[in-house]
Structures are given as C-alpha cells and as structure tokens.
mmCIF file of C-alpha atoms in Angstrom:
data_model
loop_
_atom_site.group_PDB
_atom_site.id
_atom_site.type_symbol
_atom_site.label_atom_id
_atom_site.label_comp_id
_atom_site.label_asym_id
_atom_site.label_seq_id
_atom_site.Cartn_x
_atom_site.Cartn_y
_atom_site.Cartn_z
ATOM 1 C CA UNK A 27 0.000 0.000 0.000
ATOM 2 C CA UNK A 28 1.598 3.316 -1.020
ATOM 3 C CA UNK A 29 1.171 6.024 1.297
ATOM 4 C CA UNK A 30 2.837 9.905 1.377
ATOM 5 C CA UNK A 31 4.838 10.932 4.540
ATOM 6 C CA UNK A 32 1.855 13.924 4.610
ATOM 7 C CA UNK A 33 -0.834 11.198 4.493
ATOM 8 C CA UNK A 34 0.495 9.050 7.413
ATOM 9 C CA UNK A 35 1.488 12.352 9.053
ATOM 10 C CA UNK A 36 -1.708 13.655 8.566
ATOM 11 C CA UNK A 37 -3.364 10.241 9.918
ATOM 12 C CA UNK A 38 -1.275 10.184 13.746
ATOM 13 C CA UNK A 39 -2.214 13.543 14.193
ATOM 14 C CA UNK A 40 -5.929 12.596 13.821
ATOM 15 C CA UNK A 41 -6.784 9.456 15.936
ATOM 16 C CA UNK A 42 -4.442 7.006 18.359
ATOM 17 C CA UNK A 43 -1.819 5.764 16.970
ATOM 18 C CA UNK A 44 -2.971 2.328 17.345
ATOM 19 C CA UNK A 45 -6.177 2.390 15.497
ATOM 20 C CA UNK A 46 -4.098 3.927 12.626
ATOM 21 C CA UNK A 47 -1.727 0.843 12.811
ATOM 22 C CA UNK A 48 -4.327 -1.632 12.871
ATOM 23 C CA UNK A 49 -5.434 -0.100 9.598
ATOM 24 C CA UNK A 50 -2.218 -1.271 7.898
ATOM 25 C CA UNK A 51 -1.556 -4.448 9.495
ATOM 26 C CA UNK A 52 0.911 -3.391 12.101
ATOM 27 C CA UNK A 53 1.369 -2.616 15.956
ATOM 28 C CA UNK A 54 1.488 0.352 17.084
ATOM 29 C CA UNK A 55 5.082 0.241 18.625
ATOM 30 C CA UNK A 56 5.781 -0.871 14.650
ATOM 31 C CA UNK A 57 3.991 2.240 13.368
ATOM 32 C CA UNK A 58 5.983 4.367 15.576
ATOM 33 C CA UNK A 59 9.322 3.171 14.311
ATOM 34 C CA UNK A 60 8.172 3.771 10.921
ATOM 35 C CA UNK A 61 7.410 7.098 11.591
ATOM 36 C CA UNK A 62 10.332 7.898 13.536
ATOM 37 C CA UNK A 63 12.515 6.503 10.568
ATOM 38 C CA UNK A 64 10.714 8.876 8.592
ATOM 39 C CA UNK A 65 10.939 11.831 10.338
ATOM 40 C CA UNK A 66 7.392 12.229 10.575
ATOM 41 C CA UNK A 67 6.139 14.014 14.278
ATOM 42 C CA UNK A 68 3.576 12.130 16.497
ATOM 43 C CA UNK A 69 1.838 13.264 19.751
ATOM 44 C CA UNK A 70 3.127 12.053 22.584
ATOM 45 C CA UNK A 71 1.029 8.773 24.190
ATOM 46 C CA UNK A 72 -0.993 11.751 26.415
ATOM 47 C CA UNK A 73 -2.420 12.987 23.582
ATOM 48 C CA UNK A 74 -5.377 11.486 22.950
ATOM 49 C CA UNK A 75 -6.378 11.198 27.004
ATOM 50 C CA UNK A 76 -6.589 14.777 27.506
ATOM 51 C CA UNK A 77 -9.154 17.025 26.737
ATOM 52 C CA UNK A 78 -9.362 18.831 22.926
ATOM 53 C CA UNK A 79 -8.529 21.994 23.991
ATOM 54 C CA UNK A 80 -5.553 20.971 26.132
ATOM 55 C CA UNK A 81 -4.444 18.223 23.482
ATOM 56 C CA UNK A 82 -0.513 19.973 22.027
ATOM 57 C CA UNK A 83 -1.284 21.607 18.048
ATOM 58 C CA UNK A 84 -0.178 19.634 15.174
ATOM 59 C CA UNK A 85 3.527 20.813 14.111
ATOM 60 C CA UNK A 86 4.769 21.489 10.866
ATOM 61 C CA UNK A 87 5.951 18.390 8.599
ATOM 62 C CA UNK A 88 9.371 18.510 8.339
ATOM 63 C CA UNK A 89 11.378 17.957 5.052
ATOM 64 C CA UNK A 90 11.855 13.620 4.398
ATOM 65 C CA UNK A 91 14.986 12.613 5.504
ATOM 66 C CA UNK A 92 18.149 12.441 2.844
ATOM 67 C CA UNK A 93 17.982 9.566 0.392
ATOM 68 C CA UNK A 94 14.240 9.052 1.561
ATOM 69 C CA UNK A 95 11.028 9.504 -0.682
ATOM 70 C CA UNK A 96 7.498 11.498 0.554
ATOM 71 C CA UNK A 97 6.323 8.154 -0.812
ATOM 72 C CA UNK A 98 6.494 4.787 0.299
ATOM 73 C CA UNK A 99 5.423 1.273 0.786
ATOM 74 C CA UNK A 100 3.138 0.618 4.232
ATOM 75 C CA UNK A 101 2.125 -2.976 5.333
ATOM 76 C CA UNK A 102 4.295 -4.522 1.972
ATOM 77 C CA UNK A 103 5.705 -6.748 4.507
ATOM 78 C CA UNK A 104 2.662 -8.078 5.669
ATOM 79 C CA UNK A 105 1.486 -11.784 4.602
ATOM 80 C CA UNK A 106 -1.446 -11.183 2.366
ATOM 81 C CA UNK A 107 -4.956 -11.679 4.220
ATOM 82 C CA UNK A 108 -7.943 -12.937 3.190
ATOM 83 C CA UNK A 109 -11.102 -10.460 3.048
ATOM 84 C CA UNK A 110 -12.415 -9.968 6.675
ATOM 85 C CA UNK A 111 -9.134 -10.803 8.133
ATOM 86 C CA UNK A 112 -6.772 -8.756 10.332
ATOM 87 C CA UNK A 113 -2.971 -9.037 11.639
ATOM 88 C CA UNK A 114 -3.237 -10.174 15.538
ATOM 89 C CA UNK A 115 -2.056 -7.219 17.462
ATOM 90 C CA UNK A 116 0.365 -8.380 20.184
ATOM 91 C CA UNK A 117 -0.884 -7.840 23.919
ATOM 92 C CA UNK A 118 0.536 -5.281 24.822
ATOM 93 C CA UNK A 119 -0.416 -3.014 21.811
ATOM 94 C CA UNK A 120 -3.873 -3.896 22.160
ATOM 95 C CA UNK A 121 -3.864 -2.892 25.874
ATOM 96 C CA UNK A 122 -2.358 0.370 24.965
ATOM 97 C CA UNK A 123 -4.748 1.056 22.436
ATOM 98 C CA UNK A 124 -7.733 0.292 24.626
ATOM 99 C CA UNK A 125 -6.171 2.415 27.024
ATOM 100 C CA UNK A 126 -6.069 5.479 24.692
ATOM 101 C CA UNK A 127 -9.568 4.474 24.348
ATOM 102 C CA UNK A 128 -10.836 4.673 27.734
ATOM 103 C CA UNK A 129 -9.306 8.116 28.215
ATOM 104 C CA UNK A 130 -10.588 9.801 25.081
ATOM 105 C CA UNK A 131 -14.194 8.204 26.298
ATOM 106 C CA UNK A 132 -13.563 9.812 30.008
ATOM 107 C CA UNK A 133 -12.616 13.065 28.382
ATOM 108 C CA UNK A 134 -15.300 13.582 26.122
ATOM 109 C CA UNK A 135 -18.261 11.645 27.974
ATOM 110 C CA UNK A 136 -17.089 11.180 31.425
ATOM 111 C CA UNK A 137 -16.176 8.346 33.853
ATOM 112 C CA UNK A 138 -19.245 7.302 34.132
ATOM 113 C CA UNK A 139 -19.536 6.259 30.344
ATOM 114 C CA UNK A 140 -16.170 4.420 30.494
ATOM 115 C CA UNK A 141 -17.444 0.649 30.641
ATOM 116 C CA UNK A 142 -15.778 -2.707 28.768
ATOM 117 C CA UNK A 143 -18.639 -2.355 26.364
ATOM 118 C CA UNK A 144 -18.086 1.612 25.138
ATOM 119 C CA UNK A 145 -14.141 0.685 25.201
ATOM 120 C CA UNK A 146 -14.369 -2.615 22.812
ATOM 121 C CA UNK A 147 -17.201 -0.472 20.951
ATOM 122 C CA UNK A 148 -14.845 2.179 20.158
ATOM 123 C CA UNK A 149 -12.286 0.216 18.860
ATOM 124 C CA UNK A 150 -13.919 -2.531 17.113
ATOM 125 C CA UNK A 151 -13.437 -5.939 19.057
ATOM 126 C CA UNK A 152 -16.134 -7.759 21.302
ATOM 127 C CA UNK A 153 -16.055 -7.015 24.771
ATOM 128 C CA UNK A 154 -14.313 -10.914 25.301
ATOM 129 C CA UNK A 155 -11.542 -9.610 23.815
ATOM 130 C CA UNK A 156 -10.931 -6.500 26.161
ATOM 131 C CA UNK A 157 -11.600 -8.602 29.072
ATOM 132 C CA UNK A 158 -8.765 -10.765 28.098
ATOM 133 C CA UNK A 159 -6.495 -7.902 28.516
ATOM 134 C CA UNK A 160 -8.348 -6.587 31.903
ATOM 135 C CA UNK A 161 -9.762 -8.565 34.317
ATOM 136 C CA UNK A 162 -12.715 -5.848 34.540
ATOM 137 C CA UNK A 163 -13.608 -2.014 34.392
ATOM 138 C CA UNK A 164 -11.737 -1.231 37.897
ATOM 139 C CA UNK A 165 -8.497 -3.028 36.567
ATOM 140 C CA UNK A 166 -8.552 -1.367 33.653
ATOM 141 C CA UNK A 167 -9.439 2.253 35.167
ATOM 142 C CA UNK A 168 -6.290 1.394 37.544
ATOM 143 C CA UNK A 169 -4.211 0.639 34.657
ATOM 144 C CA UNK A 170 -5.453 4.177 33.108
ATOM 145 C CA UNK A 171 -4.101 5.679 36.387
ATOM 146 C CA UNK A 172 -1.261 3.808 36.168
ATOM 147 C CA UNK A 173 -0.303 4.911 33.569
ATOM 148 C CA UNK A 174 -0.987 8.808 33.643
ATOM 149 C CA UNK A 175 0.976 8.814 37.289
ATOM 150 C CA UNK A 176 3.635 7.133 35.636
ATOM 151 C CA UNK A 177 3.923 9.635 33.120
ATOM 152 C CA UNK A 178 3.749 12.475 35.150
ATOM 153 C CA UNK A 179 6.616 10.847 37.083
ATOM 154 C CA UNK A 180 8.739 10.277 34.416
ATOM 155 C CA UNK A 181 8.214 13.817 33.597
ATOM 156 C CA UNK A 182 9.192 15.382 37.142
ATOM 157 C CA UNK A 183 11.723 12.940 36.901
ATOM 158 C CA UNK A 184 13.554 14.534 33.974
ATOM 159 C CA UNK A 185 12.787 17.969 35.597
ATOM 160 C CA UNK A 186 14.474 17.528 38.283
ATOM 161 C CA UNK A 187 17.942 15.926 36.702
ATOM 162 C CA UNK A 188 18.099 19.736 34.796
ATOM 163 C CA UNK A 189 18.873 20.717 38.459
ATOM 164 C CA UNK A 190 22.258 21.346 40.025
ATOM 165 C CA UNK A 191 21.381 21.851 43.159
ATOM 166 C CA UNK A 192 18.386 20.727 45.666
ATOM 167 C CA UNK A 193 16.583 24.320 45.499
ATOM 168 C CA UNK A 194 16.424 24.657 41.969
ATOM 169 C CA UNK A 195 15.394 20.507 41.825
ATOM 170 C CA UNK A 196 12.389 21.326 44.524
ATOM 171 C CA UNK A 197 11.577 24.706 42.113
ATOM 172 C CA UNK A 198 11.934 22.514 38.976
ATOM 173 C CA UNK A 199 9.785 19.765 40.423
ATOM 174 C CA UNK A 200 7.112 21.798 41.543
ATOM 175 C CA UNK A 201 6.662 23.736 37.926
ATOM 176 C CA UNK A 202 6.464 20.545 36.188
ATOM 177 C CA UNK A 203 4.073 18.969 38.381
ATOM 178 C CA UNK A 204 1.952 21.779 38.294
ATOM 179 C CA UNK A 205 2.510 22.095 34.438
ATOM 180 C CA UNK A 206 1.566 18.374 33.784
ATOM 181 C CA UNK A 207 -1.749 18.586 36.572
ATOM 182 C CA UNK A 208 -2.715 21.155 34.281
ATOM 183 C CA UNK A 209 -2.383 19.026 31.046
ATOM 184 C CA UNK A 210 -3.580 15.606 32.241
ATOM 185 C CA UNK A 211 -5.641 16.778 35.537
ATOM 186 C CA UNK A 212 -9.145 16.312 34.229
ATOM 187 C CA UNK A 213 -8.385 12.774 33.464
ATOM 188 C CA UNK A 214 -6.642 11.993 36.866
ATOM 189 C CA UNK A 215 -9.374 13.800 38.326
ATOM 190 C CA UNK A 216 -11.690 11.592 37.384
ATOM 191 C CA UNK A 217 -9.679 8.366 38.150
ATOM 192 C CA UNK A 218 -8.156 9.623 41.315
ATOM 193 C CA UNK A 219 -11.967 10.444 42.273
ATOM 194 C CA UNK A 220 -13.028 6.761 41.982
ATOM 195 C CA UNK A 221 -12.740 4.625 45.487
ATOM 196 C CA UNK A 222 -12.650 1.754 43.760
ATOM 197 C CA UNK A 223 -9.026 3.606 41.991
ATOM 198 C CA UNK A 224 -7.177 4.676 44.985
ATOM 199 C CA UNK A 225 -7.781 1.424 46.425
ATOM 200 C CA UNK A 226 -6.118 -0.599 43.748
ATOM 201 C CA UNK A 227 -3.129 2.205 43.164
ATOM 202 C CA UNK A 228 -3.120 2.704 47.393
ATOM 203 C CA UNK A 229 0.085 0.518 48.341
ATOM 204 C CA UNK A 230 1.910 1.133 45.109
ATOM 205 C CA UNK A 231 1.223 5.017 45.116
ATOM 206 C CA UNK A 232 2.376 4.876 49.129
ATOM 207 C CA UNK A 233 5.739 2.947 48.248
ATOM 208 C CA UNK A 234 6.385 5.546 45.154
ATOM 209 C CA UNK A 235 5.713 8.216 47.500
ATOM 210 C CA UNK A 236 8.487 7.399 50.007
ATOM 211 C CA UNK A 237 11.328 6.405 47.270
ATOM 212 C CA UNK A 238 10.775 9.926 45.982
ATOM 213 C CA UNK A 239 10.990 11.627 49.378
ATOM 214 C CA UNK A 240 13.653 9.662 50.751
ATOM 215 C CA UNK A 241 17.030 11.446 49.010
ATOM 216 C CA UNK A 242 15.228 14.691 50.328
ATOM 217 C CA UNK A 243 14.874 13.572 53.562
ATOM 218 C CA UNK A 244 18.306 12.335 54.009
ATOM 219 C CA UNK A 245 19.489 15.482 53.110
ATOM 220 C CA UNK A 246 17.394 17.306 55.494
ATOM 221 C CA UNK A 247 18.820 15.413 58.325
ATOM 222 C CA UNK A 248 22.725 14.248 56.846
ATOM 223 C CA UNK A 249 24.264 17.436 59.082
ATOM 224 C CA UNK A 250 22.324 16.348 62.585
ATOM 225 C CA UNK A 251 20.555 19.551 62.432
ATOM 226 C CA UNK A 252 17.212 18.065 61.431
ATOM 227 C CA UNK A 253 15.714 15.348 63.104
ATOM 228 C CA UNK A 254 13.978 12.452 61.375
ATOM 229 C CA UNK A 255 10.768 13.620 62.410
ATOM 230 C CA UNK A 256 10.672 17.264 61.419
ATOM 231 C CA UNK A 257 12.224 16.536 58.527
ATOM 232 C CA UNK A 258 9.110 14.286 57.660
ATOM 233 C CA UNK A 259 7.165 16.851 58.863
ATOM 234 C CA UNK A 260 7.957 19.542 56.503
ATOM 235 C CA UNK A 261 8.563 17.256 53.373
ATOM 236 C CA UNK A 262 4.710 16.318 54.120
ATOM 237 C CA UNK A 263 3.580 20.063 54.637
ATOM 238 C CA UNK A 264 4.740 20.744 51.395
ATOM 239 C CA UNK A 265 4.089 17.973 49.362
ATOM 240 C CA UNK A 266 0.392 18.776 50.623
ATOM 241 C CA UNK A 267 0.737 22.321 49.182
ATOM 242 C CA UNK A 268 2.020 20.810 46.047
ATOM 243 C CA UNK A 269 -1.154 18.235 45.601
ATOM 244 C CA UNK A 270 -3.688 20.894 46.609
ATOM 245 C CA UNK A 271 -2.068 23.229 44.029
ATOM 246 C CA UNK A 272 -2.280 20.201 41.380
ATOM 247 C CA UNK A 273 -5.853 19.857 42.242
ATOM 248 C CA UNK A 274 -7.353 23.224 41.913
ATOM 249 C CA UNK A 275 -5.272 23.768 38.135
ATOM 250 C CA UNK A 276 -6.514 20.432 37.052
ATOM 251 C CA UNK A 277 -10.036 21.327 37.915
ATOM 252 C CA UNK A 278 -9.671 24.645 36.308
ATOM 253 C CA UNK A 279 -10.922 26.249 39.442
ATOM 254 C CA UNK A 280 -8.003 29.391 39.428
ATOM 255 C CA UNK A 281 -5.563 30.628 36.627
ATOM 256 C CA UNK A 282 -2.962 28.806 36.403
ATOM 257 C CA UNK A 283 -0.558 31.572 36.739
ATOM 258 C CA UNK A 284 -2.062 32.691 40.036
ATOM 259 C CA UNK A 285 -1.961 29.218 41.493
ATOM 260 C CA UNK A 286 1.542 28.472 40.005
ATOM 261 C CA UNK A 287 3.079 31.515 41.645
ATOM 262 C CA UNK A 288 1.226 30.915 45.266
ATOM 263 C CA UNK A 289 2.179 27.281 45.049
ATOM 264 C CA UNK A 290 6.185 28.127 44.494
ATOM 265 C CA UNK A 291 6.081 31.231 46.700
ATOM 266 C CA UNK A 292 5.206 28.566 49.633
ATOM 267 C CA UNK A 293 6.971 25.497 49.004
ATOM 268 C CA UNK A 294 10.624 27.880 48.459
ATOM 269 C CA UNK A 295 10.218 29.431 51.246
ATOM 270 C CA UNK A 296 9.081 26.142 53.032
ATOM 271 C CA UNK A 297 12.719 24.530 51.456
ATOM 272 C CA UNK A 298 14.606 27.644 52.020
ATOM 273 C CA UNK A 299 13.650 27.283 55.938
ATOM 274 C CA UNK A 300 14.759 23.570 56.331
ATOM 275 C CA UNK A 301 17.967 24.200 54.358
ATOM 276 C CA UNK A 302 18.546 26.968 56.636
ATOM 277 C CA UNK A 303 18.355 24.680 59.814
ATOM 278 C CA UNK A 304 19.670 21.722 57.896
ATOM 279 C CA UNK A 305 22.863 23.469 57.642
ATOM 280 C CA UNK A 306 22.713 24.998 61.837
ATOM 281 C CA UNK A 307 21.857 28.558 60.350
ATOM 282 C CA UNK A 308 18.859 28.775 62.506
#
C-alpha cells in the first residue's frame, strides 16, 4: 500500500496511533518506528487522554529525511490476508490502544460512560476480547491511572535531573508537576476520584511516594541539624501544598498563573527554611 509521509502524518495527528496501525496491518510500537525513521512528528502517548482543547497543536511536517522519498510502501511486509481478516495485534499493543480508548471516552463523555462495552465499541473488538487484557472495568481504570501517574513521574523525573542543586530541583519539580496537573488533571481527576481507583493504586502510590521523598529527607537530616521527624514533617507540609495546588489547576478552578506563583512562593520558602536549619543557620 503506497502512502505519502503527509498522508500518514496527517493520519497520527488525527486518531491514536494504534487504530491507525491496525489499519495497515501493524502494531502500534511498529507504526511508531516507521514514523520515527521517517521523520514524521507524532503526539506524545498523552495525547489522545486529555481534553481537545488541552491536546498539544499539530507541528509542521518537516522535510523527508536524505535519500528518503514522501512516498512509500506501508504494510508490503505483511502476509497477504484474506477479506475480513486482520494481523493479531500483540498484547501489549492492544492494551495500549484500549487504554487510549478509555481516556478519550472519560474526556469527552465522562467516567461514568467508560465501561468494557463503550471501550471494545470504540475500537472494534467484542467485549471478550478486552476482558482478556483486563480482568474488569476497575483493573482497567487502575491501569489508566497507572499509567498517567507514571507519566507524570517520568516527567518530574527529567525535571528535576536539569537541576544542580536541591533548590532549583524542589523549584523545577514543583513547575512541572503543576505544568503536567494542568495538562492531564481532568483525566486523573476523574480516576483519582473513583474509590474503587485509589484502592487498587493505594500501596503502590504509598511505596512511590516514600522512594521519591527519601534522598530529600536524608538530606534534610545528613548534618544532625534536622531530626527524622521534622524533617518528615515539613517534606509532608509541602508535598500537601504541592497536591492541593495540582488539584485546583486540574479542575480549572483558578488561573494557572495565580496558582503556580502561590504554590512556588510557599513550598521555596518552606525549602529555604529547612535548608537553613539543615545546615545549623537557625
């Protein structure tokens, strides 16, 4: 099947990357190499989860890469099917792409409407088939969490390594939480709203939640100036102004700007204090 970098470009940019895939005969980590190879931009795995308006624009295409045509062969590689046949996704593209699915749904209709039946609806498979990837709506709701937390992670993660030192870390932290509440918060919202959710995520989310904290807190304490406890103390003081800060841009309830600058003016000043007694300055 021939197909024009613009077309395919032009297609990613339009609906999950895995229903575009599944078009062609491929998976969608196999679609993404393709495109990668060819230069051609696609929105990161978020995309499709958030809401229209907060979804990024669609770049510019640029120029194919040297020695490379605008057209090429798509799927050539595939065996030839018979008519009402498709290529077996493997399983962890289709649980990706019934992820995307799930979010978009939540976006645009609300929790409420995210069930097995509107998810395997959406994409085209009986609602057997997206039980075989999760055990039921809760698991796969969880794995939707999962998989927006570990996102946002990943993002404060990389953050924070810009940082040379731990105030501009904490600062760097804080702005990209707040950025990516801001981007993905209606979604979490939702999930993080369900009881069912923060059950399933409860131990996991606990144990993340101390690995991060624990480098800060042994540097609170490493000069004896800090005990254990306050040290705890603090880190949870702020982490609380952090989450409530998350919450109110996700739910659109402030301007960002207004929150963002209240939300660093406090935890600073908060990390400026316990570096101050960390180090015996008073």
């Amino acid at each position: 099947m021939e197909v024009t970098r613009a077309e395919l470009f032009n297609s990613v940019w339009s609906e999950p990357l895995g229903n575009v895939a599944s078009r062609y005969g491929l998976t969608g980590n196999g679609l993404a190499k393709i495109c990668d190879r060819l230069a051609i931009p696609r929105p990161p795995r978020s995309h499709w989860t958030r809401s229209v308006e907060a979804r990024d624009a669609q770049p510019p295409l640029p120029p194919a890469p040297l020695g490379l045509s605008d057209t090429f062969a798509l799927g050539s590689r595939q065996p030839r099917q018979s008519p009402g046949t498709r290529t077996r996704m493997s399983a962890e593209a289709r649980r990706q792409q019934l992820l995307d699915a799930a979010g978009e749904i939540a976006v645009r209709n609300g929790i409420s409407a995210v069930t097995m039946r509107s998810v395997a609806g959406s994409v085209g498979i009986s609602e057997t088939q997206v039980h075989n990837c999760f055990g039921g709506r809760t698991d796969l709701l969880a794995a939707l969490a999962r998989r927006e937390i570990d996102a946002q992670e990943s993002h404060r993660r990389r953050n924070i390594s810009r940082g040379s030192s731990h105030h501009t870390r904490v600062m760097l932290s804080t702005i990209g939480y707040l950025h990516e509440a801001h981007r993905r918060g209606p979604l979490m919202q939702m999930l993080l709203h369900l009881p069912e959710v923060r059950e399933a995520l409860k131990h996991e989310r606990a144990s993340k939640g101390e690995a991060a904290r624990e480098p800060i807190l042994k540097q609170l304490v490493a000069s004896g100036s800090m005990d254990l406890a306050s040290a705890k103390a603090s880190t949870a003081a702020l982490t609380a102004v952090s989450l409530k800060a998350g919450g109110i841009v996700a739910s659109r309830r402030a301007p960002f700007a207004t929150v963002e600058a209240i939300c660093l003016h406090i935890v600073m000043a908060g990390t400026e204090s316990d570096e101050r007694i960390a180090s015996g300055a008073g």
